[in-house]
C-alpha cells in the first residue's frame, strides 16, 4: 500500500486523503492510517487545506523517484 501512495503522490504536488483513496482505489480508512504512519516516519508532510475547512493535504517530503 505504501508504494501505491508514494507512486500516486509522486505525480501530484499535493492531495487530500480522499483524493488519494479515490486515485489509488484503496479504502479511505486504510489510506488515512498509512498516511499517518508515513507522516510519523517523515515520508510525507501535511498542512491544512488552503481556504479553510478541516481537511489536510499531503505531499511527499522528498521528491525522489518511486521504483515500479
mmCIF file with all atom_site columns, C-alpha atoms in Angstrom:
data_model
loop_
_atom_site.group_PDB
_atom_site.id
_atom_site.type_symbol
_atom_site.label_atom_id
_atom_site.label_alt_id
_atom_site.label_comp_id
_atom_site.label_asym_id
_atom_site.label_entity_id
_atom_site.label_seq_id
_atom_site.pdbx_PDB_ins_code
_atom_site.Cartn_x
_atom_site.Cartn_y
_atom_site.Cartn_z
_atom_site.occupancy
_atom_site.B_iso_or_equiv
_atom_site.pdbx_formal_charge
_atom_site.auth_seq_id
_atom_site.auth_comp_id
_atom_site.auth_asym_id
_atom_site.auth_atom_id
_atom_site.pdbx_PDB_model_num
ATOM 1  C CA . UNK A 1 1  ? 0.000   0.000  0.000   1.00 0.00 ? 1  UNK A CA 1
ATOM 2  C CA . UNK A 1 2  ? 2.757   2.453  0.914   1.00 0.00 ? 2  UNK A CA 1
ATOM 3  C CA . UNK A 1 3  ? 4.288   2.098  -2.547  1.00 0.00 ? 3  UNK A CA 1
ATOM 4  C CA . UNK A 1 4  ? 0.899   2.864  -4.117  1.00 0.00 ? 4  UNK A CA 1
ATOM 5  C CA . UNK A 1 5  ? 0.555   6.013  -2.016  1.00 0.00 ? 5  UNK A CA 1
ATOM 6  C CA . UNK A 1 6  ? 4.085   7.154  -2.806  1.00 0.00 ? 6  UNK A CA 1
ATOM 7  C CA . UNK A 1 7  ? 3.582   6.493  -6.510  1.00 0.00 ? 7  UNK A CA 1
ATOM 8  C CA . UNK A 1 8  ? 0.326   8.481  -6.518  1.00 0.00 ? 8  UNK A CA 1
ATOM 9  C CA . UNK A 1 9  ? 1.814   11.393 -4.560  1.00 0.00 ? 9  UNK A CA 1
ATOM 10 C CA . UNK A 1 10 ? 4.855   11.490 -6.844  1.00 0.00 ? 10 UNK A CA 1
ATOM 11 C CA . UNK A 1 11 ? 2.502   12.576 -9.649  1.00 0.00 ? 11 UNK A CA 1
ATOM 12 C CA . UNK A 1 12 ? 0.821   15.350 -7.613  1.00 0.00 ? 12 UNK A CA 1
ATOM 13 C CA . UNK A 1 13 ? 2.021   18.468 -5.853  1.00 0.00 ? 13 UNK A CA 1
ATOM 14 C CA . UNK A 1 14 ? -0.442  17.739 -3.046  1.00 0.00 ? 14 UNK A CA 1
ATOM 15 C CA . UNK A 1 15 ? -3.600  15.706 -2.464  1.00 0.00 ? 15 UNK A CA 1
ATOM 16 C CA . UNK A 1 16 ? -6.197  15.052 0.217   1.00 0.00 ? 16 UNK A CA 1
ATOM 17 C CA . UNK A 1 17 ? -6.665  11.603 1.750   1.00 0.00 ? 17 UNK A CA 1
ATOM 18 C CA . UNK A 1 18 ? -9.973  11.354 -0.143  1.00 0.00 ? 18 UNK A CA 1
ATOM 19 C CA . UNK A 1 19 ? -8.283  12.133 -3.456  1.00 0.00 ? 19 UNK A CA 1
ATOM 20 C CA . UNK A 1 20 ? -5.505  9.634  -2.732  1.00 0.00 ? 20 UNK A CA 1
ATOM 21 C CA . UNK A 1 21 ? -8.007  6.905  -1.847  1.00 0.00 ? 21 UNK A CA 1
ATOM 22 C CA . UNK A 1 22 ? -10.011 7.590  -4.998  1.00 0.00 ? 22 UNK A CA 1
ATOM 23 C CA . UNK A 1 23 ? -6.906  7.797  -7.191  1.00 0.00 ? 23 UNK A CA 1
ATOM 24 C CA . UNK A 1 24 ? -5.415  4.557  -5.894  1.00 0.00 ? 24 UNK A CA 1
ATOM 25 C CA . UNK A 1 25 ? -8.657  2.625  -5.459  1.00 0.00 ? 25 UNK A CA 1
ATOM 26 C CA . UNK A 1 26 ? -7.730  1.801  -1.851  1.00 0.00 ? 26 UNK A CA 1
ATOM 27 C CA . UNK A 1 27 ? -10.100 2.035  1.139   1.00 0.00 ? 27 UNK A CA 1
ATOM 28 C CA . UNK A 1 28 ? -10.205 5.535  2.632   1.00 0.00 ? 28 UNK A CA 1
ATOM 29 C CA . UNK A 1 29 ? -9.645  4.439  6.236   1.00 0.00 ? 29 UNK A CA 1
ATOM 30 C CA . UNK A 1 30 ? -6.623  2.330  5.280   1.00 0.00 ? 30 UNK A CA 1
ATOM 31 C CA . UNK A 1 31 ? -5.171  5.263  3.318   1.00 0.00 ? 31 UNK A CA 1
ATOM 32 C CA . UNK A 1 32 ? -5.591  7.609  6.300   1.00 0.00 ? 32 UNK A CA 1
ATOM 33 C CA . UNK A 1 33 ? -3.893  5.136  8.655   1.00 0.00 ? 33 UNK A CA 1
ATOM 34 C CA . UNK A 1 34 ? -0.958  4.620  6.305   1.00 0.00 ? 34 UNK A CA 1
ATOM 35 C CA . UNK A 1 35 ? -0.602  8.376  5.705   1.00 0.00 ? 35 UNK A CA 1
ATOM 36 C CA . UNK A 1 36 ? -0.371  8.872  9.476   1.00 0.00 ? 36 UNK A CA 1
ATOM 37 C CA . UNK A 1 37 ? 2.361   6.232  9.707   1.00 0.00 ? 37 UNK A CA 1
ATOM 38 C CA . UNK A 1 38 ? 4.175   7.838  6.787   1.00 0.00 ? 38 UNK A CA 1
ATOM 39 C CA . UNK A 1 39 ? 3.851   11.236 8.470   1.00 0.00 ? 39 UNK A CA 1
ATOM 40 C CA . UNK A 1 40 ? 5.469   9.826  11.616  1.00 0.00 ? 40 UNK A CA 1
ATOM 41 C CA . UNK A 1 41 ? 8.360   8.498  9.528   1.00 0.00 ? 41 UNK A CA 1
ATOM 42 C CA . UNK A 1 42 ? 8.770   11.850 7.684   1.00 0.00 ? 42 UNK A CA 1
ATOM 43 C CA . UNK A 1 43 ? 7.914   10.315 4.311   1.00 0.00 ? 43 UNK A CA 1
ATOM 44 C CA . UNK A 1 44 ? 5.028   12.731 3.770   1.00 0.00 ? 44 UNK A CA 1
ATOM 45 C CA . UNK A 1 45 ? 4.206   16.180 5.075   1.00 0.00 ? 45 UNK A CA 1
ATOM 46 C CA . UNK A 1 46 ? 0.797   17.740 5.532   1.00 0.00 ? 46 UNK A CA 1
ATOM 47 C CA . UNK A 1 47 ? -0.935  21.060 6.093   1.00 0.00 ? 47 UNK A CA 1
ATOM 48 C CA . UNK A 1 48 ? -4.497  22.267 6.454   1.00 0.00 ? 48 UNK A CA 1
ATOM 49 C CA . UNK A 1 49 ? -6.149  22.840 3.118   1.00 0.00 ? 49 UNK A CA 1
ATOM 50 C CA . UNK A 1 50 ? -5.888  26.462 1.998   1.00 0.00 ? 50 UNK A CA 1
ATOM 51 C CA . UNK A 1 51 ? -9.122  28.407 2.242   1.00 0.00 ? 51 UNK A CA 1
ATOM 52 C CA . UNK A 1 52 ? -10.331 26.932 5.498   1.00 0.00 ? 52 UNK A CA 1
ATOM 53 C CA . UNK A 1 53 ? -12.024 23.704 6.293   1.00 0.00 ? 53 UNK A CA 1
ATOM 54 C CA . UNK A 1 54 ? -10.731 20.877 8.381   1.00 0.00 ? 54 UNK A CA 1
ATOM 55 C CA . UNK A 1 55 ? -9.074  18.784 5.684   1.00 0.00 ? 55 UNK A CA 1
ATOM 56 C CA . UNK A 1 56 ? -5.368  18.115 5.257   1.00 0.00 ? 56 UNK A CA 1
ATOM 57 C CA . UNK A 1 57 ? -3.400  17.998 2.049   1.00 0.00 ? 57 UNK A CA 1
ATOM 58 C CA . UNK A 1 58 ? -0.413  15.645 1.837   1.00 0.00 ? 58 UNK A CA 1
ATOM 59 C CA . UNK A 1 59 ? 2.733   15.661 -0.280  1.00 0.00 ? 59 UNK A CA 1
ATOM 60 C CA . UNK A 1 60 ? 5.955   13.688 -0.365  1.00 0.00 ? 60 UNK A CA 1
ATOM 61 C CA . UNK A 1 61 ? 8.635   15.086 1.923   1.00 0.00 ? 61 UNK A CA 1
ATOM 62 C CA . UNK A 1 62 ? 11.246  14.029 -0.620  1.00 0.00 ? 62 UNK A CA 1
ATOM 63 C CA . UNK A 1 63 ? 10.899  14.103 -4.363  1.00 0.00 ? 63 UNK A CA 1
ATOM 64 C CA . UNK A 1 64 ? 12.891  11.002 -5.257  1.00 0.00 ? 64 UNK A CA 1
ATOM 65 C CA . UNK A 1 65 ? 11.500  8.723  -7.970  1.00 0.00 ? 65 UNK A CA 1
ATOM 66 C CA . UNK A 1 66 ? 9.399   5.800  -6.756  1.00 0.00 ? 66 UNK A CA 1
ATOM 67 C CA . UNK A 1 67 ? 10.563  2.493  -8.172  1.00 0.00 ? 67 UNK A CA 1
ATOM 68 C CA . UNK A 1 68 ? 7.974   0.469  -10.047 1.00 0.00 ? 68 UNK A CA 1
#
